Tab-separated table of C-alpha atoms in Angstrom:
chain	number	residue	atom	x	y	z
A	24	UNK	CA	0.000	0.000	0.000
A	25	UNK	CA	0.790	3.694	-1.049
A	26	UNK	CA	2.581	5.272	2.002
A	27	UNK	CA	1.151	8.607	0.711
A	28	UNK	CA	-2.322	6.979	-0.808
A	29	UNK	CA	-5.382	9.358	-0.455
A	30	UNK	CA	-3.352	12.888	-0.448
A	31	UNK	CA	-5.727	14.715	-2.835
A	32	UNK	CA	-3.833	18.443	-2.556
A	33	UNK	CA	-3.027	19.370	-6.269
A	34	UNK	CA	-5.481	16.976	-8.084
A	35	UNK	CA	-8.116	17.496	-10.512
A	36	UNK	CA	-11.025	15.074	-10.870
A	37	UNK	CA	-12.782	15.575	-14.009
A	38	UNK	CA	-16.666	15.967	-13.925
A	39	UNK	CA	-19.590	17.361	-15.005
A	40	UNK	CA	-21.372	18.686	-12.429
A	41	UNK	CA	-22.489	22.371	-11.332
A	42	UNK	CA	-19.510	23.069	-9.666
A	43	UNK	CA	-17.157	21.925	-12.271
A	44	UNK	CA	-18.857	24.064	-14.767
A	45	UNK	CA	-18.528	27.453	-13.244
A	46	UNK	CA	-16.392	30.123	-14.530
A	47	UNK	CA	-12.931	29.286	-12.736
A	48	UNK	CA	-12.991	32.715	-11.923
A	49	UNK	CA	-15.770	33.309	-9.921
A	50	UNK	CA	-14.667	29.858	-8.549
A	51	UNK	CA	-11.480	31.648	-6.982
A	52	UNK	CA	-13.188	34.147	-6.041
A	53	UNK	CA	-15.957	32.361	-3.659
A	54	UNK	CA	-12.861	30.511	-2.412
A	55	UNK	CA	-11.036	33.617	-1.544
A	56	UNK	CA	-14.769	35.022	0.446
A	57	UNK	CA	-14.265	31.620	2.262
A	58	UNK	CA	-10.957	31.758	3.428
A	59	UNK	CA	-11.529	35.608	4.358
A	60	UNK	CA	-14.737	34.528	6.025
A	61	UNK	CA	-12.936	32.412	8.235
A	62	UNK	CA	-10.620	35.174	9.943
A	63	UNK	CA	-13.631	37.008	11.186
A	64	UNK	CA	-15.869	34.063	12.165
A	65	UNK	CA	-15.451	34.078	16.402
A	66	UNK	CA	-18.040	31.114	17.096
A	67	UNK	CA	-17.484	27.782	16.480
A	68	UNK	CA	-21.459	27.989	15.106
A	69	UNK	CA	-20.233	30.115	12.489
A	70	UNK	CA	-17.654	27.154	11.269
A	71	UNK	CA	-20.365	24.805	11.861
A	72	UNK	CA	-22.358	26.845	8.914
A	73	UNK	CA	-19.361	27.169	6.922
A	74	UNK	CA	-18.546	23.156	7.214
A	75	UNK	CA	-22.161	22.529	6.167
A	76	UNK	CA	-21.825	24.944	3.051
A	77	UNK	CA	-18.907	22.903	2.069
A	78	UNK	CA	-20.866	20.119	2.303
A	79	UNK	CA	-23.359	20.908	0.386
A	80	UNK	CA	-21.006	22.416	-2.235
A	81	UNK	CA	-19.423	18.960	-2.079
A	82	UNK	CA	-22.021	17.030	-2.547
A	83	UNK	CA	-23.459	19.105	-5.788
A	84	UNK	CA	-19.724	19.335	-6.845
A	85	UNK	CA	-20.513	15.122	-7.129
A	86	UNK	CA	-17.057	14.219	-5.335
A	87	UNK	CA	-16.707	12.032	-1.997
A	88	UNK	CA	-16.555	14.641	1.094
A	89	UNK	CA	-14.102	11.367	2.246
A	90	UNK	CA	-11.583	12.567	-0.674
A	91	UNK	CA	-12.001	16.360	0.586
A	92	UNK	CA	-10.908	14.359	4.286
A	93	UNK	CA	-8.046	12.839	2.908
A	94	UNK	CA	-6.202	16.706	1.626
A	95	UNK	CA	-5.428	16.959	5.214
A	96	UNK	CA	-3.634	13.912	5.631
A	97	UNK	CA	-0.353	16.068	5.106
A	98	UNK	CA	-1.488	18.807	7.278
A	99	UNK	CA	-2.296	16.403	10.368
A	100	UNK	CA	0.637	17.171	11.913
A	101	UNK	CA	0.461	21.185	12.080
A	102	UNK	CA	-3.160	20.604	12.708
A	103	UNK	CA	-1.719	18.689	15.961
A	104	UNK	CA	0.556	21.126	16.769
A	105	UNK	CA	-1.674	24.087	16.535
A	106	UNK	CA	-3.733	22.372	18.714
A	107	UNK	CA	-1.171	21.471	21.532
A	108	UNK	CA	0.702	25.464	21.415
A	109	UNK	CA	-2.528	26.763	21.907
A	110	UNK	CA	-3.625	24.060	24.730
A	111	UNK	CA	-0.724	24.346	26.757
A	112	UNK	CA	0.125	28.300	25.887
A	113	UNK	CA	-2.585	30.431	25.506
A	114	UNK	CA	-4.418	31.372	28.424
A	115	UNK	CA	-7.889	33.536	29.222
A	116	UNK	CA	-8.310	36.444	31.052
A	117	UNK	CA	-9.975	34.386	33.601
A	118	UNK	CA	-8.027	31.510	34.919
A	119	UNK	CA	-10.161	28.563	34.586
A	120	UNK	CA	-7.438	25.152	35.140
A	121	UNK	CA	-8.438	21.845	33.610
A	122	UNK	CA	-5.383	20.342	34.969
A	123	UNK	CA	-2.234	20.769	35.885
A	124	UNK	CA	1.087	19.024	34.828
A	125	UNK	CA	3.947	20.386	36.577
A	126	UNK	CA	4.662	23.931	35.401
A	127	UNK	CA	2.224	23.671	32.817
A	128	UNK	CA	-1.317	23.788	32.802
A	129	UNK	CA	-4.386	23.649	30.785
A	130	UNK	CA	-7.256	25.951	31.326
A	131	UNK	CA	-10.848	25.829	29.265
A	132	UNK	CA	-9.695	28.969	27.385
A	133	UNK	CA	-6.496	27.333	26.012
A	134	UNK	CA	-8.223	24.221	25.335
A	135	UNK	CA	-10.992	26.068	23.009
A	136	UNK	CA	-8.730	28.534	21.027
A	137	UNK	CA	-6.243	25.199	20.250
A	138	UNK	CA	-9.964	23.657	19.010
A	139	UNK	CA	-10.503	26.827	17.530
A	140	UNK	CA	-7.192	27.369	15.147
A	141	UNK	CA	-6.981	23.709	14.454
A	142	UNK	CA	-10.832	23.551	13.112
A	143	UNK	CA	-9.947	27.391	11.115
A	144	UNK	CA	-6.746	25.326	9.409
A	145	UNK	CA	-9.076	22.646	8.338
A	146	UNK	CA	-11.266	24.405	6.936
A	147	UNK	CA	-9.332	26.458	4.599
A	148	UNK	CA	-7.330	23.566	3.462
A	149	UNK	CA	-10.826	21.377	2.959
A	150	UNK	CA	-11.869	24.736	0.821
A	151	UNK	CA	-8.841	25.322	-1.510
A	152	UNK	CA	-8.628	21.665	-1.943
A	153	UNK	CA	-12.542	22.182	-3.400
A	154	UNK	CA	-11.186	24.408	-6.265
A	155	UNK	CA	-8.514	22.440	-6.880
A	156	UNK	CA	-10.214	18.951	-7.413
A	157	UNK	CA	-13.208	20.629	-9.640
A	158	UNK	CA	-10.604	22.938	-11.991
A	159	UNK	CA	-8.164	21.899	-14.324
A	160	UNK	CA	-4.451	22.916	-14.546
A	161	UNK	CA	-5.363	25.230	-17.871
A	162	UNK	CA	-8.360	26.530	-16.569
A	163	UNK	CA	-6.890	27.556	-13.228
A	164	UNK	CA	-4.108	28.894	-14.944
A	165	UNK	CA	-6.549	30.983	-17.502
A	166	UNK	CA	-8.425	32.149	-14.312
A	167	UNK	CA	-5.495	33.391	-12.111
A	168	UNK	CA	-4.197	35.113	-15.725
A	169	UNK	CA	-7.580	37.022	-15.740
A	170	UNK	CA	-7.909	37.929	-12.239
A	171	UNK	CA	-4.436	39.437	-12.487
A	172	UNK	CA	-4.952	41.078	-15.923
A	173	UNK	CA	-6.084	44.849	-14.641
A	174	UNK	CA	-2.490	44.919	-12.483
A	175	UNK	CA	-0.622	44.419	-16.129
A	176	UNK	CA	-1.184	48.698	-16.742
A	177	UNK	CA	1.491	48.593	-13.467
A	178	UNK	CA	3.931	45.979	-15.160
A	179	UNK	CA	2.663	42.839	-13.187
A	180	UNK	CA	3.070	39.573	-15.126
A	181	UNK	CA	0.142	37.935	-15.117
A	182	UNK	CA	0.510	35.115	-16.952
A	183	UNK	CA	4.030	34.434	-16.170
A	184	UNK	CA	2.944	34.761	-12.235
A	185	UNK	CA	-0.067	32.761	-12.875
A	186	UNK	CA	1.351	30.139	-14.640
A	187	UNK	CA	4.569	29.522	-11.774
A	188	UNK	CA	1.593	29.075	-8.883
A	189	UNK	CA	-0.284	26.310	-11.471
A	190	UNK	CA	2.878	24.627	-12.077
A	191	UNK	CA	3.921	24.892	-8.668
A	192	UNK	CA	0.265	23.503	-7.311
A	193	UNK	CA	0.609	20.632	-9.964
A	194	UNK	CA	3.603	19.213	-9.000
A	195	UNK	CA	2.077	18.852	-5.276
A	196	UNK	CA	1.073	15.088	-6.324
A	197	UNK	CA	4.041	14.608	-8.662
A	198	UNK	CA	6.763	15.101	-5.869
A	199	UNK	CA	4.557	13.264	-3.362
A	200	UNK	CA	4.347	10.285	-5.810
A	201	UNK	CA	8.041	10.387	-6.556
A	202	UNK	CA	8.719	10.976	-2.737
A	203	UNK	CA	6.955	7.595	-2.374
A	204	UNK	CA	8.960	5.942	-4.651
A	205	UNK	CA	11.960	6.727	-2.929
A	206	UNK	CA	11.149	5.329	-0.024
A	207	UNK	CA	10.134	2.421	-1.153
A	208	UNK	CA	13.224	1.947	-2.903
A	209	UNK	CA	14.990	2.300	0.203
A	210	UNK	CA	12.970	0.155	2.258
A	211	UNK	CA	13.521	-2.412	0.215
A	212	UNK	CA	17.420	-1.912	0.977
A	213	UNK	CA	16.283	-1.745	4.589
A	214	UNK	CA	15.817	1.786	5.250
A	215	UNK	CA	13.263	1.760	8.563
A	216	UNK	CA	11.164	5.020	8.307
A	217	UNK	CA	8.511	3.954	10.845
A	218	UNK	CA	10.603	3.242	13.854
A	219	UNK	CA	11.679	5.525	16.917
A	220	UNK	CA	10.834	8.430	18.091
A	221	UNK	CA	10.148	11.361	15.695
A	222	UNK	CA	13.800	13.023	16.127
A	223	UNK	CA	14.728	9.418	15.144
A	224	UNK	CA	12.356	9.583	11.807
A	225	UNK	CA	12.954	12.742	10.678
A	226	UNK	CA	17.312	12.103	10.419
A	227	UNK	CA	15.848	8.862	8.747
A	228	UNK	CA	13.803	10.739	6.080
A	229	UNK	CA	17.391	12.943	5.732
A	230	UNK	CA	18.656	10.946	2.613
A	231	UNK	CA	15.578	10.898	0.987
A	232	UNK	CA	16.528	14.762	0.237
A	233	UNK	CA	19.402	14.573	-2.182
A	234	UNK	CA	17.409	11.880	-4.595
A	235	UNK	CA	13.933	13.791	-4.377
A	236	UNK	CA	15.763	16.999	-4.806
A	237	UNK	CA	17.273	15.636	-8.446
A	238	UNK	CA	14.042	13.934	-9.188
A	239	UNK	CA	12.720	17.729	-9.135
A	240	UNK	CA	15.308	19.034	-11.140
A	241	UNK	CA	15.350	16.222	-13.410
A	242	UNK	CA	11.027	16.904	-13.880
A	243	UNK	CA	11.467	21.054	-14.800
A	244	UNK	CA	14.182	20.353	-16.849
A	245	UNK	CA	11.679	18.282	-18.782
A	246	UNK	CA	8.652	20.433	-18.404
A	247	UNK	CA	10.886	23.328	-19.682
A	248	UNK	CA	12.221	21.414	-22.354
A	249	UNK	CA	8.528	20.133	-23.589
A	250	UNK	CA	7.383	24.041	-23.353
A	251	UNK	CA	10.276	25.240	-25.633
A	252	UNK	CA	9.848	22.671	-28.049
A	253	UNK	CA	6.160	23.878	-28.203
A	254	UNK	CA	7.363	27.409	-28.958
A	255	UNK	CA	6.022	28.560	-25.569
A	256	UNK	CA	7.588	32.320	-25.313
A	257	UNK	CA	4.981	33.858	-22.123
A	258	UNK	CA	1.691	34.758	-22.926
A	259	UNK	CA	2.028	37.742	-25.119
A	260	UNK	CA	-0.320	36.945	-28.144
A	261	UNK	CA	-1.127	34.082	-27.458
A	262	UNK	CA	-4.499	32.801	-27.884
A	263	UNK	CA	-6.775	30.412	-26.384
A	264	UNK	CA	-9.164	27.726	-27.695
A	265	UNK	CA	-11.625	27.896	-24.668
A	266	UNK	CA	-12.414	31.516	-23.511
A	267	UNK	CA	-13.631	32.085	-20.571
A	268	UNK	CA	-17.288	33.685	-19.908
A	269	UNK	CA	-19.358	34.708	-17.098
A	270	UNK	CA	-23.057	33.568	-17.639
A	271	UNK	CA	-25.841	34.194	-15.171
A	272	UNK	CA	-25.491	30.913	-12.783
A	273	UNK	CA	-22.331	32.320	-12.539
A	274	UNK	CA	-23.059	35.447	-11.156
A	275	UNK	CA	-25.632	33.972	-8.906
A	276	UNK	CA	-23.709	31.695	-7.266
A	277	UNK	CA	-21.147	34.443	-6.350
A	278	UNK	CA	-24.119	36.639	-5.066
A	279	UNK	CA	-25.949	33.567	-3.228
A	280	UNK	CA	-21.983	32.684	-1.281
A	281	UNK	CA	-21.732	36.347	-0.463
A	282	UNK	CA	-24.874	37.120	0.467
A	283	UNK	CA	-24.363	34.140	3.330
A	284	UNK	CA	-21.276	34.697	4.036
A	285	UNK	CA	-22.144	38.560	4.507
A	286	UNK	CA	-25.035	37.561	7.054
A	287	UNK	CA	-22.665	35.287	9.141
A	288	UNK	CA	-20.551	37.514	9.446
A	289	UNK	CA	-23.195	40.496	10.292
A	290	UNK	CA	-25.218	38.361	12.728
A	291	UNK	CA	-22.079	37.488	14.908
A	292	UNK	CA	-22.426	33.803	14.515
């Protein structure tokens, strides 16, 4: 079995539903009103809304929430973390101990903001990894390229910028595969990756570095290579075979997420 089977960060799954379908544009956008949402949501009733939006956007979107689960899987461990700083470290204006361990101690305050970050992390991650699996590479690329087009008057390259982040998003899964396949290769030599404590792991995960690193050198090389033999020179006059529009489900979907969003955020939940 896969060591890294399930990690869906940087995949597309083609389909045809109502989520697929929407301009990639106002896609980013609703993702962006998300992920801005959820720095000025206080409640934990607020994320309870916004986890039952993604749900539902999920669900019409025709994809397994399960596979939405499984983008965290290399997150888990910052997820953890945040939880623990903020258990053991972060303390109320009111004292309020749920126990005490030594010179450290955890109060309900602590215990609820550690909850608090951990399920705020989640969530974002869960909601990128929606545009991600419901948007191919070209039209993500396309949609970043528009977004960024006004800025162009001021000498920002769009396309060049929004091309790097596709590319760069892409080869999530790519290095993760290849990353796989160097461990197995060296567990098959006896490498022991699962062992110890985790100082002990991570020097064993050390030589994987140099191999992986080529592997990534070796794969740019290549992509570069296949780009310049397709007489890619940047994105000045080139042309595209799929143009983007904005119809009207478009535009109502971006109202409908706002207007929500804009009441949960007005109503204090």
């Amino acid at each position: 079995m896969s060591l890294l089977k399930g990690i869906t960060i940087g995949q597309y799954l083609p389909g045809d539903s109502f989520i697929h379908n929407l301009d990639p544009r106002i896609k980013i956008l609703i993702t962006i009103i998300l992920i801005t949402t959820l720095f000025f949501i206080n409640t934990f009733y607020g994320y309870l809304l916004l986890l039952i939006l993604l749900y539902i956007m999920v669900r019409v979107a025709q994809i397994s929430f399960s596979t939405i689960i499984k983008g965290l899987k290399p997150l888990w461990f910052l997820i953890g973390f945040t939880l623990i700083i903020h258990t053991f470290f972060t303390k109320g204006p009111e004292t309020d101990t749920l126990l005490q361990l030594g010179r450290f101690s955890i109060d309900r305050f602590g215990v609820r903001q550690g909850v608090f970050m951990a399920s705020r992390l989640a969530l974002l991650v869960m909601n990128t990894s929606l545009l991600t699996l419901t948007t191919s590479p070209i039209a993500l690329t396309d949609a970043i390229e528009g977004l960024l087009s006004p800025f162009k008057k001021v000498g920002v390259p769009a396309h060049e910028l929004a091309m790097m982040m596709t590319i760069a998003l892409r080869f999530i899964p790519t290095l993760l595969e290849e990353t796989d396949k160097i461990m197995k290769a060296q567990m098959a030599r006896g490498a022991d990756f699962e062992s110890g404590n985790i100082l002990q792991r991570a020097k064993a995960l050390v030589p994987l570095l140099v191999p992986l690193f080529v592997s990534a050198f070796r794969r740019a090389d290549e992509l570069a290579m296949a780009m310049e033999s397709r007489c890619y020179r940047g994105g000045t006059g080139r042309t595209r075979m799929k143009v983007l529009k904005t119809t009207v489900k478009d535009y109502l979907a971006f109202l409908g997420v706002l207007a929500l969003l804009t009441t949960v955020i007005l109503t204090g939940i």
